Protein backbone atom coordinates (compact mmCIF):
# COMPACT_ATOMS: atom_id res chain seq x y z
CA MET A 1 127.06 130.04 103.08
CA ASP A 2 124.10 127.65 102.79
CA ASN A 3 125.89 125.63 100.13
CA THR A 4 128.97 125.40 102.33
CA ASN A 5 126.88 124.22 105.28
CA ASP A 6 125.08 121.70 103.10
CA ARG A 7 128.38 120.29 101.86
CA ARG A 8 129.70 120.01 105.41
CA ALA A 9 126.51 118.28 106.54
CA ALA A 10 126.69 115.87 103.59
CA LEU A 11 130.33 115.08 104.33
CA GLY A 12 129.45 114.47 107.97
CA LEU A 13 126.68 112.10 106.93
CA LEU A 14 129.00 110.20 104.60
CA ALA A 15 131.67 109.93 107.28
CA VAL A 16 129.29 108.54 109.92
CA TRP A 17 127.70 106.25 107.34
CA GLY A 18 131.10 104.92 106.28
CA VAL A 19 132.25 104.16 109.84
CA THR A 20 129.00 102.50 110.92
CA ARG A 21 128.63 100.46 107.73
CA LEU A 22 132.21 99.28 107.92
CA ALA A 23 131.36 97.98 111.39
CA LEU A 24 128.32 96.14 110.01
CA LEU A 25 130.43 94.54 107.27
CA LEU A 26 133.06 93.45 109.78
CA PHE A 27 130.35 91.74 111.81
CA VAL A 28 128.59 89.96 108.94
CA PHE A 29 131.92 88.83 107.50
CA LYS A 30 132.77 87.60 111.03
CA VAL A 31 135.96 89.57 111.39
CA PHE A 32 134.42 90.42 114.73
CA VAL A 33 131.76 88.34 116.49
CA PHE A 34 128.55 90.11 117.42
CA PRO A 35 126.98 89.00 120.74
CA GLY A 36 124.17 86.47 120.59
CA PRO A 37 123.21 83.86 117.98
CA ASP A 38 124.70 84.01 114.49
CA VAL A 39 122.36 86.23 112.46
CA THR A 40 124.06 85.38 109.15
CA SER A 41 122.98 81.75 109.13
CA ASP A 42 119.71 82.60 107.37
CA VAL A 43 121.68 83.85 104.38
CA SER A 44 124.25 81.06 104.38
CA PHE A 45 121.74 78.23 104.68
CA ILE A 46 118.11 79.25 104.15
CA TYR A 47 118.58 81.88 101.44
CA HIS A 48 121.26 79.84 99.74
CA GLY A 49 119.01 76.79 99.76
CA TRP A 50 116.21 78.79 98.19
CA TYR A 51 118.68 80.12 95.63
CA GLU A 52 119.52 76.61 94.50
CA VAL A 53 115.85 75.67 94.13
CA LEU A 54 115.03 78.90 92.30
CA SER A 55 117.98 78.31 89.98
CA ASP A 56 116.21 75.16 88.78
CA GLY A 57 113.24 77.25 87.61
CA THR A 58 110.75 76.60 90.40
CA PHE A 59 109.78 78.12 93.74
CA PRO A 60 110.55 76.28 97.01
CA ARG A 61 106.91 75.24 97.31
CA GLU A 62 107.69 72.31 99.60
CA ASP A 63 109.43 74.58 102.12
CA VAL A 64 106.97 76.11 104.61
CA THR A 65 109.50 78.80 105.53
CA TRP A 66 109.09 80.31 102.05
CA GLN A 67 106.36 82.82 102.88
CA TYR A 68 107.04 85.60 100.40
CA PRO A 69 105.46 86.94 97.20
CA PRO A 70 107.07 85.74 93.95
CA ALA A 71 109.25 88.80 93.27
CA ALA A 72 111.19 87.93 96.45
CA ALA A 73 112.95 85.45 94.18
CA LEU A 74 114.74 88.40 92.60
CA ALA A 75 116.25 89.40 95.94
CA ILE A 76 117.24 85.83 96.75
CA MET A 77 118.80 85.43 93.31
CA SER A 78 120.56 88.82 93.37
CA PRO A 79 123.95 87.46 94.57
CA ALA A 80 124.29 85.96 91.07
CA LEU A 81 125.17 89.53 90.04
CA LEU A 82 128.49 89.06 91.84
CA PRO A 83 129.61 85.59 90.66
CA PHE A 84 133.18 86.15 91.86
CA LEU A 85 131.97 86.04 95.48
CA GLU A 86 130.42 83.27 97.53
CA TYR A 87 126.64 83.52 97.92
CA ALA A 88 126.59 84.97 101.45
CA GLN A 89 129.45 87.37 100.75
CA ALA A 90 127.73 88.66 97.62
CA PHE A 91 124.46 89.13 99.52
CA PHE A 92 126.16 91.22 102.22
CA VAL A 93 127.91 93.38 99.64
CA LEU A 94 124.65 93.98 97.79
CA CYS A 95 122.96 95.02 101.05
CA PHE A 96 125.84 97.43 101.65
CA LEU A 97 125.42 98.92 98.16
CA THR A 98 121.64 99.14 98.61
CA ASP A 99 122.17 100.93 101.92
CA PHE A 100 124.37 103.49 100.14
CA ALA A 101 121.79 103.93 97.38
CA VAL A 102 119.15 104.83 99.98
CA LEU A 103 121.52 107.36 101.55
CA ALA A 104 122.17 108.89 98.13
CA LEU A 105 118.43 109.24 97.49
CA LEU A 106 117.85 110.88 100.87
CA LEU A 107 120.82 113.23 100.39
CA PHE A 108 119.54 114.30 97.00
CA ALA A 109 115.98 114.79 98.25
CA GLY A 110 117.15 116.59 101.39
CA GLN A 111 118.60 119.46 99.36
CA ARG A 112 115.32 120.35 97.61
CA PRO A 113 113.20 123.33 98.71
CA GLY A 114 111.16 122.50 101.80
CA ARG A 115 113.38 119.51 102.60
CA THR A 116 116.12 118.87 105.13
CA LEU A 117 118.97 116.41 105.67
CA ARG A 118 117.38 115.35 108.96
CA GLY A 119 115.83 112.37 107.17
CA ALA A 120 119.23 111.20 105.93
CA TRP A 121 120.50 111.35 109.53
CA VAL A 122 117.62 109.11 110.63
CA TRP A 123 118.76 106.53 108.08
CA VAL A 124 122.46 106.85 108.89
CA VAL A 125 121.88 106.46 112.64
CA GLY A 126 118.87 104.14 112.68
CA VAL A 127 120.10 101.33 110.44
CA PRO A 128 123.28 100.39 112.36
CA LEU A 129 121.34 100.41 115.64
CA LEU A 130 119.69 97.20 114.39
CA GLY A 131 123.08 95.50 114.26
CA PRO A 132 124.28 93.01 111.62
CA THR A 133 120.78 91.54 111.22
CA VAL A 134 120.00 94.41 108.87
CA TYR A 135 122.58 93.14 106.34
CA ALA A 136 121.52 89.51 106.82
CA ARG A 137 117.91 89.83 105.61
CA TYR A 138 116.50 91.03 102.31
CA ASP A 139 114.23 93.58 104.03
CA LEU A 140 116.81 96.31 103.40
CA MET A 141 116.31 95.81 99.65
CA VAL A 142 112.52 96.06 100.01
CA THR A 143 112.90 99.22 102.10
CA ALA A 144 115.06 100.77 99.39
CA VAL A 145 112.25 100.26 96.86
CA ALA A 146 109.75 101.80 99.29
CA VAL A 147 111.96 104.84 99.95
CA ALA A 148 112.43 105.37 96.21
CA ALA A 149 108.65 105.12 95.68
CA LEU A 150 107.84 107.74 98.32
CA LEU A 151 110.54 110.10 97.09
CA ALA A 152 109.13 109.82 93.57
CA GLY A 153 105.81 110.78 95.17
CA ALA A 154 103.86 113.65 93.71
CA ARG A 155 106.29 114.48 90.91
CA ARG A 156 106.18 111.08 89.23
CA PRO A 157 102.98 109.28 90.28
CA ARG A 158 103.31 106.48 87.71
CA LEU A 159 106.86 105.70 88.85
CA MET A 160 105.71 105.85 92.46
CA GLY A 161 102.89 103.40 91.74
CA ALA A 162 105.10 101.03 89.77
CA LEU A 163 107.67 100.95 92.59
CA ALA A 164 104.97 100.42 95.23
CA GLY A 165 103.54 97.56 93.17
CA PHE A 166 106.96 96.02 92.71
CA GLY A 167 107.64 96.38 96.44
CA ALA A 168 104.33 94.67 97.23
CA MET A 169 105.42 91.72 95.11
CA LEU A 170 108.67 91.61 97.09
CA LYS A 171 107.12 91.59 100.57
CA VAL A 172 103.48 92.78 100.58
CA TRP A 173 103.82 95.69 103.04
CA PRO A 174 104.86 98.33 100.44
CA ALA A 175 101.27 98.17 99.19
CA LEU A 176 100.53 100.38 102.22
CA LEU A 177 102.50 103.19 100.56
CA LEU A 178 99.40 103.87 98.48
CA VAL A 179 97.16 104.59 101.50
CA GLY A 180 97.67 108.35 101.25
CA CYS A 181 97.96 108.51 97.47
CA VAL A 182 95.36 110.56 95.61
CA ARG A 183 96.83 110.19 92.14
CA ARG A 184 94.85 107.71 90.05
CA ARG A 185 97.85 107.23 87.79
CA ALA A 186 99.84 105.88 90.74
CA TRP A 187 97.13 103.35 91.62
CA GLY A 188 96.84 102.30 88.00
CA ALA A 189 100.60 101.82 87.66
CA ALA A 190 100.70 99.81 90.90
CA LEU A 191 97.88 97.48 89.81
CA ALA A 192 99.43 97.02 86.36
CA THR A 193 102.82 96.20 87.90
CA VAL A 194 101.35 93.66 90.33
CA ALA A 195 99.24 92.03 87.63
CA GLY A 196 102.12 91.89 85.18
CA LEU A 197 104.58 90.39 87.66
CA ALA A 198 101.98 87.90 88.94
CA ALA A 199 101.26 86.70 85.42
CA LEU A 200 104.95 86.53 84.52
CA PHE A 201 105.94 84.47 87.55
CA THR A 202 102.89 82.22 87.32
CA LEU A 203 103.68 81.34 83.73
CA ALA A 204 107.44 81.11 84.13
CA MET A 205 107.91 79.30 87.45
CA PRO A 206 105.69 76.71 89.21
CA GLY A 207 104.63 77.46 92.77
CA ALA A 208 104.66 81.25 92.56
CA PHE A 209 101.80 81.63 95.06
CA ALA A 210 102.30 78.54 97.20
CA PHE A 211 103.39 80.86 100.01
CA LEU A 212 99.74 81.81 100.60
CA THR A 213 99.06 78.42 102.20
CA PHE A 214 102.07 78.48 104.54
CA GLN A 215 100.70 81.00 107.08
CA ARG A 216 97.75 78.97 108.36
CA ASP A 217 99.34 77.08 111.24
CA ARG A 218 101.67 79.76 112.57
CA GLY A 219 101.81 80.45 116.29
CA THR A 220 102.57 83.73 118.04
CA GLU A 221 106.15 84.87 117.52
CA VAL A 222 108.04 85.44 120.79
CA GLU A 223 108.87 89.09 120.02
CA SER A 224 105.36 90.24 119.07
CA LEU A 225 102.98 92.33 121.14
CA GLY A 226 100.71 89.35 121.76
CA SER A 227 103.62 87.23 122.96
CA LEU A 228 103.74 89.23 126.18
CA VAL A 229 100.64 87.32 127.30
CA PHE A 230 102.55 84.04 127.19
CA HIS A 231 105.82 85.45 128.55
CA VAL A 232 103.87 86.33 131.68
CA ALA A 233 101.69 83.19 131.59
CA ARG A 234 104.77 80.93 131.64
CA HIS A 235 105.39 82.11 135.19
CA HIS A 236 101.87 81.12 136.21
CA GLY A 237 101.63 77.54 135.00
CA TRP A 238 100.91 77.92 131.30
CA GLU A 239 101.86 74.63 129.63
CA GLY A 240 102.81 75.79 126.15
CA ARG A 241 106.18 75.57 124.44
CA VAL A 242 108.67 77.78 122.60
CA LEU A 243 109.72 76.21 119.31
CA LEU A 244 111.27 77.12 115.99
CA ASN A 245 108.17 77.03 113.80
CA TYR A 246 107.69 78.27 110.22
CA GLY A 247 111.07 79.98 110.27
CA SER A 248 110.69 81.90 113.54
CA VAL A 249 110.70 81.20 117.28
CA GLU A 250 107.06 81.00 118.35
CA PHE A 251 104.81 80.12 121.23
CA LEU A 252 102.74 77.00 120.64
CA GLY A 253 100.14 75.56 122.98
CA PRO A 254 96.87 76.41 124.77
CA TYR A 255 95.23 79.72 123.84
CA VAL A 256 97.88 80.64 121.26
CA ASP A 257 95.23 80.53 118.56
CA VAL A 258 93.10 82.94 120.61
CA VAL A 259 95.94 85.46 120.92
CA SER A 260 96.84 85.06 117.25
CA THR A 261 93.22 85.69 116.30
CA ALA A 262 93.18 88.76 118.53
CA ALA A 263 96.30 90.05 116.79
CA LEU A 264 94.63 89.59 113.41
CA ALA A 265 91.56 91.41 114.75
CA LEU A 266 93.75 94.32 115.88
CA THR A 267 95.33 94.46 112.43
CA GLY A 268 91.84 94.46 110.91
CA MET A 269 90.84 97.33 113.21
CA ALA A 270 93.96 99.23 112.16
CA PHE A 271 93.02 98.83 108.51
CA GLY A 272 89.48 99.92 109.36
CA TRP A 273 90.85 103.08 110.97
CA LEU A 274 92.97 103.75 107.89
CA LEU A 275 89.89 103.43 105.70
CA LEU A 276 87.97 105.80 107.98
CA TRP A 277 90.85 108.28 107.85
CA ARG A 278 90.98 108.06 104.07
CA LEU A 279 87.28 108.87 103.83
CA ALA A 280 87.59 111.76 106.30
CA ALA A 281 90.80 113.28 104.94
CA VAL A 282 90.39 116.41 102.83
CA ARG A 283 93.75 118.12 103.14
CA PHE A 284 96.59 116.47 101.23
CA THR A 285 99.89 118.31 101.39
CA ALA A 286 103.38 117.43 100.24
CA THR A 287 104.02 115.39 103.41
CA THR A 288 100.76 113.44 103.51
CA LEU A 289 101.86 110.60 101.24
CA ALA A 290 104.90 109.76 103.38
CA ASP A 291 103.14 110.44 106.70
CA ALA A 292 100.24 108.13 105.81
CA ALA A 293 102.58 105.37 104.66
CA PHE A 294 104.62 105.64 107.87
CA ALA A 295 101.51 105.55 110.08
CA ALA A 296 100.03 102.63 108.15
CA VAL A 297 103.17 100.48 108.34
CA LEU A 298 103.57 101.34 112.03
CA LEU A 299 100.02 100.14 112.71
CA PHE A 300 100.59 96.99 110.68
CA THR A 301 103.87 96.23 112.47
CA ALA A 302 102.72 96.95 116.01
CA THR A 303 99.62 94.75 115.72
CA SER A 304 101.23 91.87 113.82
CA ARG A 305 101.58 88.43 115.40
CA VAL A 306 105.17 88.51 114.14
CA ILE A 307 107.57 91.41 114.82
CA SER A 308 110.92 90.24 113.52
CA PRO A 309 113.92 92.54 114.19
CA GLN A 310 114.38 93.31 110.49
CA TYR A 311 110.90 94.82 110.35
CA LEU A 312 112.33 97.88 112.07
CA VAL A 313 114.34 98.76 108.96
CA TRP A 314 111.02 99.33 107.16
CA LEU A 315 110.06 101.87 109.78
CA VAL A 316 113.48 103.53 109.83
CA GLY A 317 113.33 104.00 106.06
CA LEU A 318 109.81 105.47 106.12
CA ALA A 319 110.67 107.69 109.09
CA ALA A 320 113.69 108.96 107.16
CA VAL A 321 111.46 110.00 104.26
CA CYS A 322 108.98 111.72 106.60
CA LEU A 323 111.60 113.62 108.57
CA GLY A 324 113.21 114.74 105.33
CA TYR A 325 110.37 117.30 105.12
CA ARG A 326 110.84 120.45 107.19
CA GLU A 327 107.12 120.52 108.00
CA SER A 328 106.81 116.86 108.96
CA ARG A 329 104.57 116.12 111.93
CA MET A 330 106.18 112.70 112.44
CA ARG A 331 109.25 113.79 114.39
CA LEU A 332 108.34 112.16 117.71
CA PRO A 333 107.10 108.88 116.16
CA GLY A 334 110.24 108.81 114.01
CA LEU A 335 112.51 109.29 117.02
CA LEU A 336 110.62 106.57 118.89
CA VAL A 337 111.30 104.19 115.98
CA VAL A 338 115.02 104.99 116.17
CA ALA A 339 114.98 104.37 119.93
CA ALA A 340 113.04 101.12 119.40
CA SER A 341 115.77 100.02 116.99
CA LEU A 342 118.36 100.25 119.76
CA VAL A 343 116.19 98.17 122.11
CA THR A 344 115.56 95.71 119.28
CA VAL A 345 119.24 94.87 118.84
CA LEU A 346 119.41 94.22 122.58
CA GLU A 347 116.49 91.79 122.52
CA PHE A 348 117.80 90.19 119.32
CA PRO A 349 120.44 89.02 119.00
CA VAL A 350 122.31 90.28 122.09
CA TRP A 351 120.00 88.94 124.82
CA PHE A 352 117.69 86.75 122.79
CA GLY A 353 118.25 83.88 125.20
CA HIS A 354 116.59 85.98 127.90
CA VAL A 355 113.62 86.65 125.62
CA VAL A 356 113.20 82.93 124.88
CA ALA A 357 113.47 82.18 128.61
CA SER A 358 110.81 84.82 129.41
CA ASP A 359 112.94 86.11 132.27
CA THR A 360 112.82 89.62 133.72
CA LEU A 361 115.40 91.09 131.34
CA GLY A 362 113.82 89.55 128.25
CA VAL A 363 110.28 90.63 129.13
CA THR A 364 111.45 94.14 130.08
CA LEU A 365 113.15 94.58 126.70
CA LEU A 366 110.01 93.45 124.86
CA VAL A 367 107.76 95.74 126.92
CA LEU A 368 110.06 98.68 126.12
CA ARG A 369 110.41 97.93 122.42
CA ASN A 370 106.78 97.02 121.74
CA GLY A 371 105.60 99.87 123.96
CA MET A 372 107.61 102.31 121.85
CA LEU A 373 106.13 100.91 118.64
CA VAL A 374 102.56 101.09 119.95
CA THR A 375 103.13 104.64 121.20
CA ALA A 376 104.70 105.66 117.89
CA ALA A 377 101.76 104.16 115.99
CA ALA A 378 99.23 106.00 118.15
CA LEU A 379 101.07 109.31 117.83
CA ALA A 380 101.52 108.91 114.08
CA GLY A 381 97.84 108.12 113.64
CA ARG A 382 96.83 111.12 115.74
CA GLU A 383 99.09 113.51 113.82
CA LEU A 384 97.92 112.14 110.49
CA TRP A 385 94.28 112.64 111.45
CA ARG A 386 94.83 116.14 112.84
CA SER A 387 96.80 117.35 109.83
CA THR A 388 94.41 116.12 107.15
CA THR A 389 90.82 116.11 108.38
CA VAL A 390 88.51 119.07 107.90
CA ASP A 391 88.08 119.97 111.55
CA ARG A 392 91.79 120.69 111.91
CA VAL A 393 92.23 122.91 108.85
CA PRO A 394 93.19 126.37 110.17
CA ALA A 395 91.21 129.42 109.10
CA PRO A 396 93.04 131.67 106.62
CA LEU A 397 94.63 134.82 107.98
CA PRO A 398 92.87 138.12 107.17
CA GLY A 399 93.75 139.29 103.71
CA ARG A 400 95.09 135.91 102.61
CA SER A 401 93.33 133.14 100.77
CA ALA A 402 93.13 129.57 101.97
CA ALA A 403 95.22 128.59 98.97
CA ALA A 404 98.04 130.72 100.30
CA GLU A 405 97.91 128.98 103.65
CA GLU A 406 98.49 125.47 102.37
CA THR A 407 99.52 123.69 99.20
CA PRO A 408 97.22 120.70 98.73
CA ILE A 409 98.01 118.06 96.16
CA SER A 410 95.17 117.49 93.75
CA SER A 411 94.34 114.23 92.07
C-alpha cells in the first residue's frame, strides 16, 4: 500500500512539475509574454556577451557587472553543450534540465527512511512562483549543486564538501552549507576544491578574481531591506536617484553609503550569531546540516544590500531539502519562503515599475516580501538554536538511554 501511495505521489509531482515547467518554457521562449520587463534580456545580451569574452580565454575583467567567482564561467559557457541551439535557447533548456535533476534528487531522497516527499513538493510549487526569471539566471544551476551537496550530507562527507566548495566558486553563498557540518573530511574536501579551482582558473585565464574589486561603489538595490528607507524618504524630499548601476537598479545619493554600511553591519552580526550558535551547539542530528544551511542563507539574504528575485530560488532549494525530513523544524520558515516567492514575482517583474516609482503598491509588496524573509530568518534561527543547544536537549525517558532518544552525528 505504501509503495502504491508513493508511486501515486511521485506521479502527481511529475505531472505538476511538467505543467508548470512547460509554462516557464513558453514564457522564456516568448510564446507567451509575461507581464513586466523582459527578464530574458540578461541571457540574450549580458550572458551572451560574457560568453564571447570567455571564449577568447579571458574573464570580462573590464565589465563591472561581472561580479562572480571564476567557476561561474562554467555556467555561462554551458550553452556550448547544445551547439545546435542559439545561446539563449540552449541556456533555457539547460535550466529546464537542471530543474528536473533537482526534482529527481528530491524524489529519490524523499523515499528513504525518515524522509518525505514534502520537500519535492516545495521545489515543484516554489520554483514556478518566481516566474520566468528563474530560467533566465544561472542561480538555478548553483542551487542544484547546493541541493546535491546537502543530500550527500552525512553519508558522503567528502562529496558534500567538494560540492559545497564547487558551489562557492560558482556564487560564494554555498560556502554557508558548511556552517552546520561537523565532518572534518567535508571541510577538507571543500578547501581542496576551492584551492584547486582557484589555482586552475588563475593560471588558465587572466582576470579570474577581478570581480573582487567591482563591489566597492555599489549603492543600495531597490528591492533590498535597506531600500525601504529610501522608498519612504523619496516622499519626504530625499534628493537621491534610482539608476541602473553595476547590473542592478539601485538607489544612489545622500545617505546611501550609510544604509549600505548598516546592511553590511547586519550581515556581520548575522555571521557573528552563526559563530555563537556553532560554539553553543552540542546536538547534531540528521536534519542539522540542512537546517543550519537554510538558516544561514536566510540570514545572509535578508540582511544583504541586494535581494535580487533569483535569490529566492536558493531559499526554495534549501527549504525543499529541509522539509524532505519528517522531523524538520523548518516547516514554517520554509512555507514563508514559498509565500515570499509569490510576492517576489509580483514585485519583479509584474509590477516592478511601481517598485521603481516607490508608490504605495510597490512599497507594500516590498514590505510584505522582505517582512516574510526577515520573519523566516528569525524563526529559522530560533528553531536551529532550540534544537541543537544544550539547554533544549530533552531528558531521557525512564528506562531509556539518551542515545535512544536522539541520533547525533559524530565527527
